[in-house]
Amino acid sequence: MNKAKITGIGHYVPEKVVTNADLEKVMDTSNEWIVERTGIHERRFFNPETDTVANMSAKACRMALDRAGLQTSDVDFIVFATITPDYFFPGSGVLLQRELGLEGIGALDLRNACSGFIYGLSVADQFIKTGMYKTILVVGAEIQSSAMEMNTRGRGVSVIFGDGAGAVVLQAAEGNSTPGVLSTHLHADGRFAEELYIKDPGSSRRPEERLSQETIESASIRAHMNGNTVFKHAIQRFQEVIHEALDHNGLTKDEIDLLIPHQANLRISRYLQQQLEMPDDKVYNNIMRYGNTTAASIPIAMSEAWAEGRIREGTLLCVAAFGSGFTWASSLIRF
Ligand code: UT7
């Protein structure tokens, strides 16, 4: 059976930097509150004139392919994770495919929110293991800023999220001893679906309610989150799913060279680090600069960690995520 190896990692973030001071101008919040509760100093917001989920992800994919020494024509499948697609349908996978000039190859869309990238990695890993595809782009990309309510009513959510895209190239490598994805672990608990969600325009509403003035004013087209509940579940599930991955592979936490948690909140990452008794240099965080970019957060962090030399040949990387659904997931990857 083939093993799937990550041969390239790339990312793209929009140019526009939005600081906490910028948010203070449009809502009742403060730099102190945001930094203390989330660790975020700034985030990137897309430019509606130039940035789309599809073209941001194309930039991330081109960087990943360049770093892998590959051409776009080498790609034979796309797995695209986003909860903020450019259109209600079709999904952004086909738009990325068009941007890359890859007409004809399959493009699969996933909507698993913050866990979307790891779900996507898992799907791509299975396709490669079975020999169905040889070179897959796994993408996480989001434009969250246009879903946020940029006023005091929306401040509990809107100060956290940001925009960006990340991608990896996953390729078939012969043999079991080669580097590659060791395992992926996926979970969900739909009982908590409404703890972090955007309700409208949902299809189970009558047509006239889908995007009525009332719907818009009630903010049901904006992200809603019960932050405290999400936080409590996150810190428990992150730990569980990391231990599940370690146990599955007969490894210990001390053997992890780098942990990249989904960048949800710096307090969550720090708590996790403390529970796992890991030193600072083994945990990668960039939420300070980008906020929470949902499905894009792990591949953006992987791309930056790789560029900084923190992911090298031999590195044992652990990625883990928790978010809307609830969904949670982890993977151990040997480089
Ligand atoms: O990526 C998907 C997964 N998402 C997460 O993992 C997010 C998990 N949750 C969180 O990160 C945190 O719950 C938040 C950062 C969202 C909120 O932090 P918190 O420490 O849980 O604050 P809170 O919601 O308990 O709110 C505390 C106070 C409230 O005021 P009162 O009721 O104590 O008077 C809020 O109204 O802070 C107020 N508040 C704000 N104040 C200033 C809420 N948002 C803001 C704000 N600026 N932006």
XYZ file of C-alpha atoms and ligand atoms in Angstrom:
383
model
C 0.000 0.000 0.000
C 1.214 3.519 -0.770
C 2.058 6.016 1.909
C 1.077 9.676 1.518
C 3.889 12.175 1.930
C 3.630 15.960 2.219
C 6.044 17.286 -0.402
C 5.089 20.971 -0.438
C 3.323 23.496 1.814
C 2.156 27.015 0.891
C -0.038 29.832 2.080
C -1.434 33.218 1.185
C -2.896 35.917 3.406
C -4.546 39.126 2.179
C -2.469 42.322 2.396
C -4.906 44.294 4.553
C -3.852 44.191 8.214
C -6.649 44.918 10.714
C -5.343 45.703 14.186
C -7.229 45.599 17.471
C -7.079 49.415 17.418
C -8.959 49.330 14.083
C -11.700 47.223 15.711
C -11.917 49.650 18.655
C -13.128 52.256 16.138
C -16.188 50.220 15.062
C -17.253 48.406 18.252
C -17.056 48.590 22.011
C -13.924 46.539 22.567
C -10.316 47.118 23.561
C -6.884 45.931 22.592
C -6.401 44.754 26.190
C -9.558 42.591 26.161
C -8.728 40.986 22.812
C -5.074 40.286 23.666
C -5.848 38.974 27.144
C -8.775 36.732 26.075
C -7.509 35.526 22.690
C -3.823 36.465 22.170
C -4.729 38.127 18.863
C -2.992 41.411 17.947
C -4.019 41.657 14.311
C -5.650 39.702 11.490
C -5.933 39.994 7.704
C -9.133 40.976 5.895
C -9.700 40.317 2.216
C -9.937 43.006 -0.435
C -13.334 42.547 -2.168
C -11.840 43.997 -5.366
C -9.121 41.389 -5.680
C -9.377 38.488 -3.214
C -11.636 35.445 -3.479
C -11.449 32.163 -1.591
C -10.537 30.495 -4.880
C -7.773 32.876 -5.954
C -6.239 33.087 -2.473
C -6.109 29.299 -2.380
C -4.607 29.203 -5.890
C -1.743 31.376 -4.595
C -1.253 29.032 -1.637
C -1.306 25.998 -3.968
C 1.233 27.542 -6.368
C 3.588 28.171 -3.451
C 3.129 24.585 -2.244
C 3.712 23.179 -5.742
C 6.810 25.393 -6.246
C 8.272 24.244 -2.957
C 7.589 20.628 -4.004
C 9.269 21.238 -7.378
C 6.063 20.283 -9.205
C 3.948 21.709 -12.022
C 0.217 22.279 -11.640
C -0.270 19.618 -14.319
C 1.137 17.016 -11.884
C -1.966 17.374 -9.659
C -4.622 14.715 -10.140
C -7.172 15.608 -7.429
C -8.248 18.506 -5.191
C -9.691 18.351 -1.678
C -10.972 21.753 -0.605
C -11.996 22.635 2.965
C -13.898 25.858 3.578
C -17.045 27.057 5.321
C -16.945 30.361 3.443
C -17.134 29.345 -0.228
C -17.280 32.029 -2.905
C -20.722 30.792 -3.980
C -23.518 29.023 -2.113
C -22.852 26.385 -4.774
C -20.827 25.093 -6.521
C -18.069 24.662 -3.976
C -14.731 26.440 -4.169
C -12.920 23.256 -5.268
C -14.057 23.661 -8.865
C -13.202 27.373 -8.792
C -9.698 26.548 -7.631
C -9.461 23.889 -10.312
C -10.388 26.539 -12.908
C -7.858 29.031 -11.471
C -5.127 26.412 -11.788
C -6.197 25.370 -15.302
C -6.778 21.770 -14.231
C -10.021 21.097 -16.105
C -11.177 17.513 -15.824
C -9.643 16.430 -12.515
C -11.920 15.768 -9.546
C -12.514 18.421 -6.879
C -14.106 17.556 -3.539
C -15.457 20.134 -1.087
C -15.566 19.690 2.697
C -17.453 21.791 5.238
C -15.924 20.646 8.510
C -15.015 24.131 9.730
C -11.900 24.321 11.911
C -11.307 20.575 11.521
C -11.791 20.803 7.753
C -8.129 20.702 6.823
C -7.441 17.535 8.838
C -10.626 15.911 7.504
C -9.351 16.804 4.022
C -5.910 15.408 4.771
C -7.534 12.190 5.927
C -9.640 11.840 2.757
C -6.609 12.533 0.547
C -4.509 10.089 2.581
C -7.032 7.293 1.917
C -7.126 8.039 -1.829
C -3.342 7.872 -2.002
C -3.048 4.738 0.128
C -5.435 2.876 -2.154
C -3.586 4.077 -5.255
C -6.533 6.002 -6.684
C -4.559 9.271 -6.964
C -0.853 10.133 -6.815
C -0.692 13.903 -6.259
C -3.441 15.694 -4.342
C -3.796 19.318 -3.288
C -5.348 19.591 0.179
C -6.549 23.123 0.760
C -8.025 25.143 3.612
C -9.148 28.676 2.773
C -11.569 31.170 4.272
C -12.951 34.654 3.933
C -14.452 34.976 7.398
C -14.470 38.762 7.626
C -17.526 39.198 5.395
C -19.532 36.837 7.649
C -18.810 38.842 10.788
C -20.966 41.474 12.387
C -18.580 44.370 12.785
C -20.300 46.090 15.675
C -20.721 45.691 19.428
C -23.470 43.070 19.042
C -21.071 40.854 17.098
C -17.893 41.538 19.091
C -17.816 38.165 20.880
C -17.136 36.512 17.516
C -15.896 39.158 15.110
C -12.685 40.061 16.956
C -11.459 36.469 16.631
C -11.692 35.568 12.950
C -9.520 36.407 9.955
C -8.999 35.532 6.296
C -6.356 33.445 4.525
C -5.492 30.278 2.657
C -3.117 27.354 3.083
C -2.394 24.222 1.076
C -0.270 21.102 1.035
C 0.717 18.753 -1.752
C 0.213 15.130 -0.745
C 2.028 12.575 -2.885
C 2.278 8.828 -3.054
C 5.515 7.368 -1.710
C 6.282 3.656 -1.972
C 7.014 1.599 1.113
C 6.025 1.706 4.743
C 9.250 3.062 6.233
C 9.141 6.308 4.226
C 8.033 9.592 5.772
C 4.384 10.482 5.453
C 1.016 10.687 7.166
C 1.134 8.140 9.998
C -2.563 8.370 10.846
C -5.573 10.654 10.993
C -8.356 10.631 13.594
C -11.738 12.216 12.940
C -14.629 12.899 15.316
C -17.890 14.787 15.474
C -20.749 15.422 17.878
C -23.729 17.021 16.173
C -25.544 17.576 19.445
C -23.574 20.808 19.639
C -24.206 22.040 16.079
C -25.830 25.291 17.199
C -23.031 26.249 19.625
C -21.033 27.666 16.727
C -22.883 28.198 13.459
C -24.384 30.447 10.844
C -28.078 29.682 10.540
C -29.049 31.404 7.329
C -29.604 31.261 4.425
C -30.504 27.699 5.413
C -32.503 25.532 3.038
C -34.903 24.284 5.722
C -36.378 27.798 5.939
C -39.203 28.840 3.626
C -37.910 30.674 0.512
C -39.193 34.077 1.645
C -37.408 33.680 4.997
C -34.061 32.652 3.613
C -32.763 36.155 3.121
C -35.585 38.418 4.232
C -34.913 41.828 5.764
C -35.897 40.311 9.121
C -33.391 37.496 8.711
C -30.633 39.955 7.928
C -31.489 42.254 10.826
C -31.725 39.376 13.305
C -28.080 38.604 12.458
C -28.849 34.970 11.693
C -26.667 35.316 8.588
C -23.737 36.064 10.927
C -21.599 33.646 12.896
C -23.026 32.833 16.299
C -20.881 31.255 19.007
C -21.328 30.250 22.620
C -17.686 30.995 23.334
C -17.563 29.520 26.824
C -19.105 26.189 25.805
C -16.880 25.918 22.752
C -13.829 26.719 24.867
C -14.589 24.029 27.478
C -15.162 21.309 24.892
C -12.121 22.405 22.883
C -9.613 22.000 25.690
C -10.901 18.499 26.459
C -11.174 17.247 22.862
C -7.796 18.617 21.762
C -6.042 16.572 24.435
C -8.082 13.421 23.779
C -7.517 13.406 20.056
C -3.769 14.042 20.358
C -3.430 11.147 22.812
C -5.520 8.985 20.488
C -3.046 9.643 17.657
C -0.039 8.952 19.891
C -1.513 5.718 21.273
C -2.470 4.542 17.794
C 1.151 4.868 16.648
C 2.773 3.653 19.872
C 4.435 7.043 20.359
C 4.718 9.329 23.383
C 4.126 13.068 23.613
C 7.854 13.625 24.106
C 8.480 12.238 20.625
C 6.453 15.042 19.001
C 8.908 17.554 17.490
C 6.282 20.152 16.660
C 2.638 20.570 17.624
C 0.443 22.828 15.516
C -2.936 23.228 17.160
C -5.715 24.853 15.129
C -5.335 28.539 15.939
C -8.618 29.098 17.797
C -7.435 31.042 20.813
C -3.925 31.423 22.250
C -5.303 30.508 25.676
C -6.447 27.145 24.296
C -3.014 26.484 22.753
C -1.209 27.483 25.948
C -3.486 25.315 28.087
C -2.851 22.381 25.791
C 0.891 22.986 25.877
C 0.783 23.030 29.674
C -1.253 19.814 29.863
C 1.149 18.070 27.486
C 4.149 19.591 29.303
C 5.685 20.733 26.048
C 8.356 23.452 25.802
C 7.650 26.656 23.820
C 9.830 25.634 20.886
C 7.681 22.542 20.258
C 4.380 24.392 19.860
C 3.717 26.671 16.905
C 1.328 29.619 17.203
C 0.671 32.467 14.788
C -2.823 33.468 15.923
C -1.275 36.730 17.166
C -0.881 37.847 13.532
C -3.778 36.174 11.728
C -6.560 35.486 14.225
C -8.586 32.327 13.711
C -8.726 31.468 10.003
C -10.789 28.287 10.507
C -9.872 25.626 7.897
C -6.871 27.679 6.759
C -5.213 28.015 10.143
C -3.277 24.726 10.246
C -1.867 24.834 6.685
C -0.917 28.530 7.070
C 0.927 27.682 10.294
C 2.539 24.626 8.661
C 3.730 26.762 5.764
C 5.262 29.370 8.063
C 6.816 26.738 10.331
C 8.345 25.044 7.276
C 9.766 28.378 5.995
C 11.280 29.025 9.439
C 13.007 25.633 9.371
C 10.877 24.221 12.174
C 9.594 21.415 9.941
C 12.553 19.519 8.464
C 13.400 16.051 7.291
C 12.642 13.690 10.169
C 10.307 16.065 12.053
C 7.354 14.380 13.742
C 4.514 16.889 13.354
C 1.254 16.655 15.253
C -1.720 18.707 14.066
C -5.009 18.891 15.943
C -8.221 20.836 15.555
C -11.568 21.498 17.186
C -14.489 23.574 16.008
C -18.019 23.944 14.719
C -20.069 20.764 14.540
C -18.620 20.033 16.988
C -15.882 18.344 15.005
C -12.372 17.519 16.133
C -9.449 15.728 14.543
C -5.723 15.042 14.691
C -2.922 13.678 12.576
C 0.685 12.628 13.081
C 2.948 13.263 10.117
C 6.599 12.262 9.713
C 8.612 14.496 7.356
O -12.208 27.954 16.030
C -13.410 27.398 16.438
C -13.407 27.166 17.859
N -13.558 28.405 18.570
C -13.031 28.519 19.764
O -12.374 27.623 20.205
C -13.351 29.751 20.545
C -13.547 29.386 21.984
N -13.962 30.496 22.835
C -13.178 31.572 23.057
O -12.117 31.714 22.486
C -13.624 32.543 24.123
O -14.783 32.054 24.743
C -13.905 33.974 23.556
C -12.594 34.641 23.177
C -14.840 33.921 22.389
C -14.551 34.844 24.647
O -13.733 34.890 25.784
P -14.324 34.598 27.221
O -13.220 34.760 28.174
O -15.031 33.279 27.166
O -15.338 35.811 27.405
P -16.919 35.762 27.650
O -17.623 35.360 26.412
O -17.194 35.023 28.914
O -17.236 37.291 27.884
C -16.716 37.991 29.050
C -17.188 39.428 28.978
C -18.677 39.587 28.729
O -19.118 40.696 29.461
P -19.854 40.491 30.897
O -21.074 39.663 30.606
O -18.865 39.779 31.778
O -20.153 41.892 31.327
C -18.774 39.902 27.267
O -19.913 40.677 26.933
O -16.534 40.098 27.887
C -17.538 40.719 27.053
N -17.024 40.680 25.667
C -16.196 41.620 25.168
N -15.658 42.717 25.691
C -14.847 43.438 24.921
C -17.260 39.741 24.716
N -16.582 40.057 23.598
C -15.916 41.197 23.853
C -15.054 42.016 23.082
N -14.536 43.118 23.657
N -14.712 41.710 21.823
